[in-house]
PDB file of C-alpha atoms in Angstrom:
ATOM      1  CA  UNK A   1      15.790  11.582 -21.152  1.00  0.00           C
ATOM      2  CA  UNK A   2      13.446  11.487 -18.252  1.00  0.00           C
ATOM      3  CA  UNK A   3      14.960   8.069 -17.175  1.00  0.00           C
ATOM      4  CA  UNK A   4      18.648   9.240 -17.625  1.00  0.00           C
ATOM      5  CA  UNK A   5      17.862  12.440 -15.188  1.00  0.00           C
ATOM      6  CA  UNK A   6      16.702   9.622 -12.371  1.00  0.00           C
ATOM      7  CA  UNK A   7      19.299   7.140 -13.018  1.00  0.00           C
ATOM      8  CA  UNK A   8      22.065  10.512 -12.804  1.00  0.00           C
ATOM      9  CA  UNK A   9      20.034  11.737  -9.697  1.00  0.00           C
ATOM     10  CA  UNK A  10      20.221   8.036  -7.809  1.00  0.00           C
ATOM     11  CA  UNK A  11      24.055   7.692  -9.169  1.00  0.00           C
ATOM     12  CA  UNK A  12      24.827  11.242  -7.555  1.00  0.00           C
ATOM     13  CA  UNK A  13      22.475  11.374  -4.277  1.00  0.00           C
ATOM     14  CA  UNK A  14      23.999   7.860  -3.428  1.00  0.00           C
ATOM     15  CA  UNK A  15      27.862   8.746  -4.452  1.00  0.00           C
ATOM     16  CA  UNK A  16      27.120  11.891  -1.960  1.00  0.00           C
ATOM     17  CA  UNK A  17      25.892   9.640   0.635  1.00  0.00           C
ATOM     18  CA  UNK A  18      28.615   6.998   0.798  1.00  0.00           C
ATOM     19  CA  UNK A  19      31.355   9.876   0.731  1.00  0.00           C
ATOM     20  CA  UNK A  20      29.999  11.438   3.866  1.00  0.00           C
ATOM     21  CA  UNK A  21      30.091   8.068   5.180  1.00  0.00           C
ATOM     22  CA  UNK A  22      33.000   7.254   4.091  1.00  0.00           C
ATOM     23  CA  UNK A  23      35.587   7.220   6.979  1.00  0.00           C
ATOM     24  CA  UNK A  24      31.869   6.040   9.907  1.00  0.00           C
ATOM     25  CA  UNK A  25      32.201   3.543  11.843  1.00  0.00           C
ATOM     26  CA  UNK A  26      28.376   3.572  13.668  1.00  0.00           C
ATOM     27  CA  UNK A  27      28.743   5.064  16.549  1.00  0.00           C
ATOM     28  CA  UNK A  28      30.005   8.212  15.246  1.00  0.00           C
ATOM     29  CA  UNK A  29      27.566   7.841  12.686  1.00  0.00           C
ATOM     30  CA  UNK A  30      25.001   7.919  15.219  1.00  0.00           C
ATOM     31  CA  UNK A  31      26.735  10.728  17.269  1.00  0.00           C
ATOM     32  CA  UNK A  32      26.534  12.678  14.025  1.00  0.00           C
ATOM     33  CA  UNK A  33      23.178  14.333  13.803  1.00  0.00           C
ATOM     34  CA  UNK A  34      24.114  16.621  10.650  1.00  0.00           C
ATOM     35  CA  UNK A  35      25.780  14.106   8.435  1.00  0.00           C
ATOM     36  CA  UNK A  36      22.687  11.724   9.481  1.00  0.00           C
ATOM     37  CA  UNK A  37      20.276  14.562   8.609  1.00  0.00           C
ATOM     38  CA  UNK A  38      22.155  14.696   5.172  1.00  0.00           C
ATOM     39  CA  UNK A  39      23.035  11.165   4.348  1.00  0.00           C
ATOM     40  CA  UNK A  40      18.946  10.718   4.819  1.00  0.00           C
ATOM     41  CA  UNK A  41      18.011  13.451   2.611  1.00  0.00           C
ATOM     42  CA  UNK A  42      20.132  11.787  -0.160  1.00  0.00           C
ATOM     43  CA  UNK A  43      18.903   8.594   0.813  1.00  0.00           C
ATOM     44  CA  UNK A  44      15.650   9.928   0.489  1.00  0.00           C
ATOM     45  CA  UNK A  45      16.138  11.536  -3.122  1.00  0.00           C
ATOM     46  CA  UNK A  46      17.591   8.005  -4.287  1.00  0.00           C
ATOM     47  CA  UNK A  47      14.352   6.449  -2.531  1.00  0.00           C
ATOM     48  CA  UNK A  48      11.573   8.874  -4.422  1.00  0.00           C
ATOM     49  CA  UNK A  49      13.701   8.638  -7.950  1.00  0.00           C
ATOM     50  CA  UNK A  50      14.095   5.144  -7.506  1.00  0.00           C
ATOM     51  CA  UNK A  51       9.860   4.811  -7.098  1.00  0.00           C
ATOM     52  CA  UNK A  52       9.626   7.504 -10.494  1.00  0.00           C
ATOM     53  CA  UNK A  53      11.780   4.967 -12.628  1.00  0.00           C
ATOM     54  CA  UNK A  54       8.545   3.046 -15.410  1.00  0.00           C
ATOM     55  CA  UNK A  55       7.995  -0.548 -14.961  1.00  0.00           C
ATOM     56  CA  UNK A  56       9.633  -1.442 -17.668  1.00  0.00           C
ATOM     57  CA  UNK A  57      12.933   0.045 -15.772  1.00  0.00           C
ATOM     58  CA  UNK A  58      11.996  -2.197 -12.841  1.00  0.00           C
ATOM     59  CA  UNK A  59      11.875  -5.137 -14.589  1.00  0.00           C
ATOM     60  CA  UNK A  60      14.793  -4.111 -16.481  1.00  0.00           C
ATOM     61  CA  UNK A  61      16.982  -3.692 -12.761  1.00  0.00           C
ATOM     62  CA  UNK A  62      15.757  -6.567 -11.538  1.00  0.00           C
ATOM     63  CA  UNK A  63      18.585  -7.209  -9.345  1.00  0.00           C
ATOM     64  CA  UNK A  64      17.884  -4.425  -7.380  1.00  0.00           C
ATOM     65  CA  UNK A  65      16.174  -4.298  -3.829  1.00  0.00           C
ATOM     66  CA  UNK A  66      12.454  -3.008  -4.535  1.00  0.00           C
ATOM     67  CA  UNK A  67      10.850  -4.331  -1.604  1.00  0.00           C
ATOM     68  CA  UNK A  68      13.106  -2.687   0.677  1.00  0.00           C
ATOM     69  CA  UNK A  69      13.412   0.355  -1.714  1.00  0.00           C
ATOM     70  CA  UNK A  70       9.594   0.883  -1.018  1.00  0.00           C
ATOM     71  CA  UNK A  71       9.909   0.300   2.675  1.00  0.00           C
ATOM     72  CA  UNK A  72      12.679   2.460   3.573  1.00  0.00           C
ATOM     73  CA  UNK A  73      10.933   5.887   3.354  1.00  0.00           C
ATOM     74  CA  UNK A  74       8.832   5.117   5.570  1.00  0.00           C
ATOM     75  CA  UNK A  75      11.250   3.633   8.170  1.00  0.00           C
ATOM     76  CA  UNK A  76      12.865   7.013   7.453  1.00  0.00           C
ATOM     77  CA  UNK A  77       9.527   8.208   8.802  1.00  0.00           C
ATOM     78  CA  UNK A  78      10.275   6.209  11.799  1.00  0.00           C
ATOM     79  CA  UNK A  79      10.847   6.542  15.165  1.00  0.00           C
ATOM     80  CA  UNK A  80      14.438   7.688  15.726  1.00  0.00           C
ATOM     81  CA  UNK A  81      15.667   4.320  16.560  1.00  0.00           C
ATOM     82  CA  UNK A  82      13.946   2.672  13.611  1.00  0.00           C
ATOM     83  CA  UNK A  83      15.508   5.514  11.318  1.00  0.00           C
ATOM     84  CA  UNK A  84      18.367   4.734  12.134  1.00  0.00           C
ATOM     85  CA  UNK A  85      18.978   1.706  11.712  1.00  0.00           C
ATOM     86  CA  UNK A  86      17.253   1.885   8.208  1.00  0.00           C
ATOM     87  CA  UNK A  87      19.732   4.475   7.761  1.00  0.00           C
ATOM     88  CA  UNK A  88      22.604   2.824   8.459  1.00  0.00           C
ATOM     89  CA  UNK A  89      21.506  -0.016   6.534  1.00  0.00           C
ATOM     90  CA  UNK A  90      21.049   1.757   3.933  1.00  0.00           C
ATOM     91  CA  UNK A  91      24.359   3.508   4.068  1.00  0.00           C
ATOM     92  CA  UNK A  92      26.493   0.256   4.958  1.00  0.00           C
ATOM     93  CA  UNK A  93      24.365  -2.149   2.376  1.00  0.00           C
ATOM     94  CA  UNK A  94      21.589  -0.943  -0.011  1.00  0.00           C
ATOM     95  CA  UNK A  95      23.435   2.014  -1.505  1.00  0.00           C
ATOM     96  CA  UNK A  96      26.196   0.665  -2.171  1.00  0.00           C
ATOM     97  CA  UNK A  97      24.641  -2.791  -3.998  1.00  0.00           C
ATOM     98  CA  UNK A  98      22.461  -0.472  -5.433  1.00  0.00           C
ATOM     99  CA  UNK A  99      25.204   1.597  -7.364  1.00  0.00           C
ATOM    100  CA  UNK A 100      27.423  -1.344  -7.776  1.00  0.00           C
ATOM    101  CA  UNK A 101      23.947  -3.017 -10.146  1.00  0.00           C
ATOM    102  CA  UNK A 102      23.540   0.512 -11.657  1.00  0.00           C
ATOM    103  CA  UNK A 103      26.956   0.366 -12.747  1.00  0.00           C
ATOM    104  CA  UNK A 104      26.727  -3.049 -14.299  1.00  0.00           C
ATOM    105  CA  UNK A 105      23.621  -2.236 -15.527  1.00  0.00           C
ATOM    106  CA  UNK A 106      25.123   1.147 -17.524  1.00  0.00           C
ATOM    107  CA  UNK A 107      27.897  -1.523 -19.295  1.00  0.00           C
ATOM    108  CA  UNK A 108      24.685  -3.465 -21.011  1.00  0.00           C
ATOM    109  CA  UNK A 109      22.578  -0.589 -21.604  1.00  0.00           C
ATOM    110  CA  UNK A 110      24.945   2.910 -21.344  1.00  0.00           C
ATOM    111  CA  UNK A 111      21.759   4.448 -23.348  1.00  0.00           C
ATOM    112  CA  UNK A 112      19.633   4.347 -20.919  1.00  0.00           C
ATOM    113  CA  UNK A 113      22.201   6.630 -18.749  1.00  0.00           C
ATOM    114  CA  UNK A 114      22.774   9.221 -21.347  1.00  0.00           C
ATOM    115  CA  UNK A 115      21.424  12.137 -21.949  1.00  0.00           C
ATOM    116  CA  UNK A 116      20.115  12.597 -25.607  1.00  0.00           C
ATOM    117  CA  UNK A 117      19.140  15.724 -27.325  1.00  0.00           C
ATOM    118  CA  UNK A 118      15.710  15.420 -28.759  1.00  0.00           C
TER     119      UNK A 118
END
């Protein structure tokens, strides 16, 4: 169950994020210090679930981005200018692939999405 509450948490912090950025194109995303401020927080919750999910998970979602997974909190961190870019990145390129394997991943194994009563 503990792995289904992640997986539900990075599904809905990244569907979040790429709704507020839906309709961005950069430079209003980088006018936009409140959606930025938001869209990071999300990006942020996918980040620290993402780091929770067990080995075995890892290995299992191995088409996902770790290495940049484990960088980007700390480019988050950043210096503005470094934040955002990592942000926008993140927004225009690693969310969405991210969510686009998850999904993929949920056809093979939907079990591993679901929440069972124990």
């Amino acid at each position: 169950m503990i792995i289904a509450a992640l997986l539900a948490n990075i599904v809905n912090a990244g569907t979040d994020a790429l709704v507020l950025a839906e309709d961005m194109d950069e430079a209003t995303f980088r006018r936009s210090r409140l959606a930025r401020a938001e869209m990071a927080r999300l990006v942020g919750v996918m980040a620290t679930n993402l780091a929770d999910l067990p080995d075995a998970q890892r290995q299992q979602f191995a088409e996902l981005d770790w290495n940049t997974w484990r960088a980007l909190p700390e480019q988050l961190n950043a210096d503005p200018a470094t934040h955002d870019e990592a942000l926008w990145f993140a927004i225009r390129a690693l969310v969405p692939a991210t969510l686009m394997w998850l999904r993929v991943y949920k056809e093979g194994a939907p079990g591993l999405f679901e929440f069972q009563q124990g």
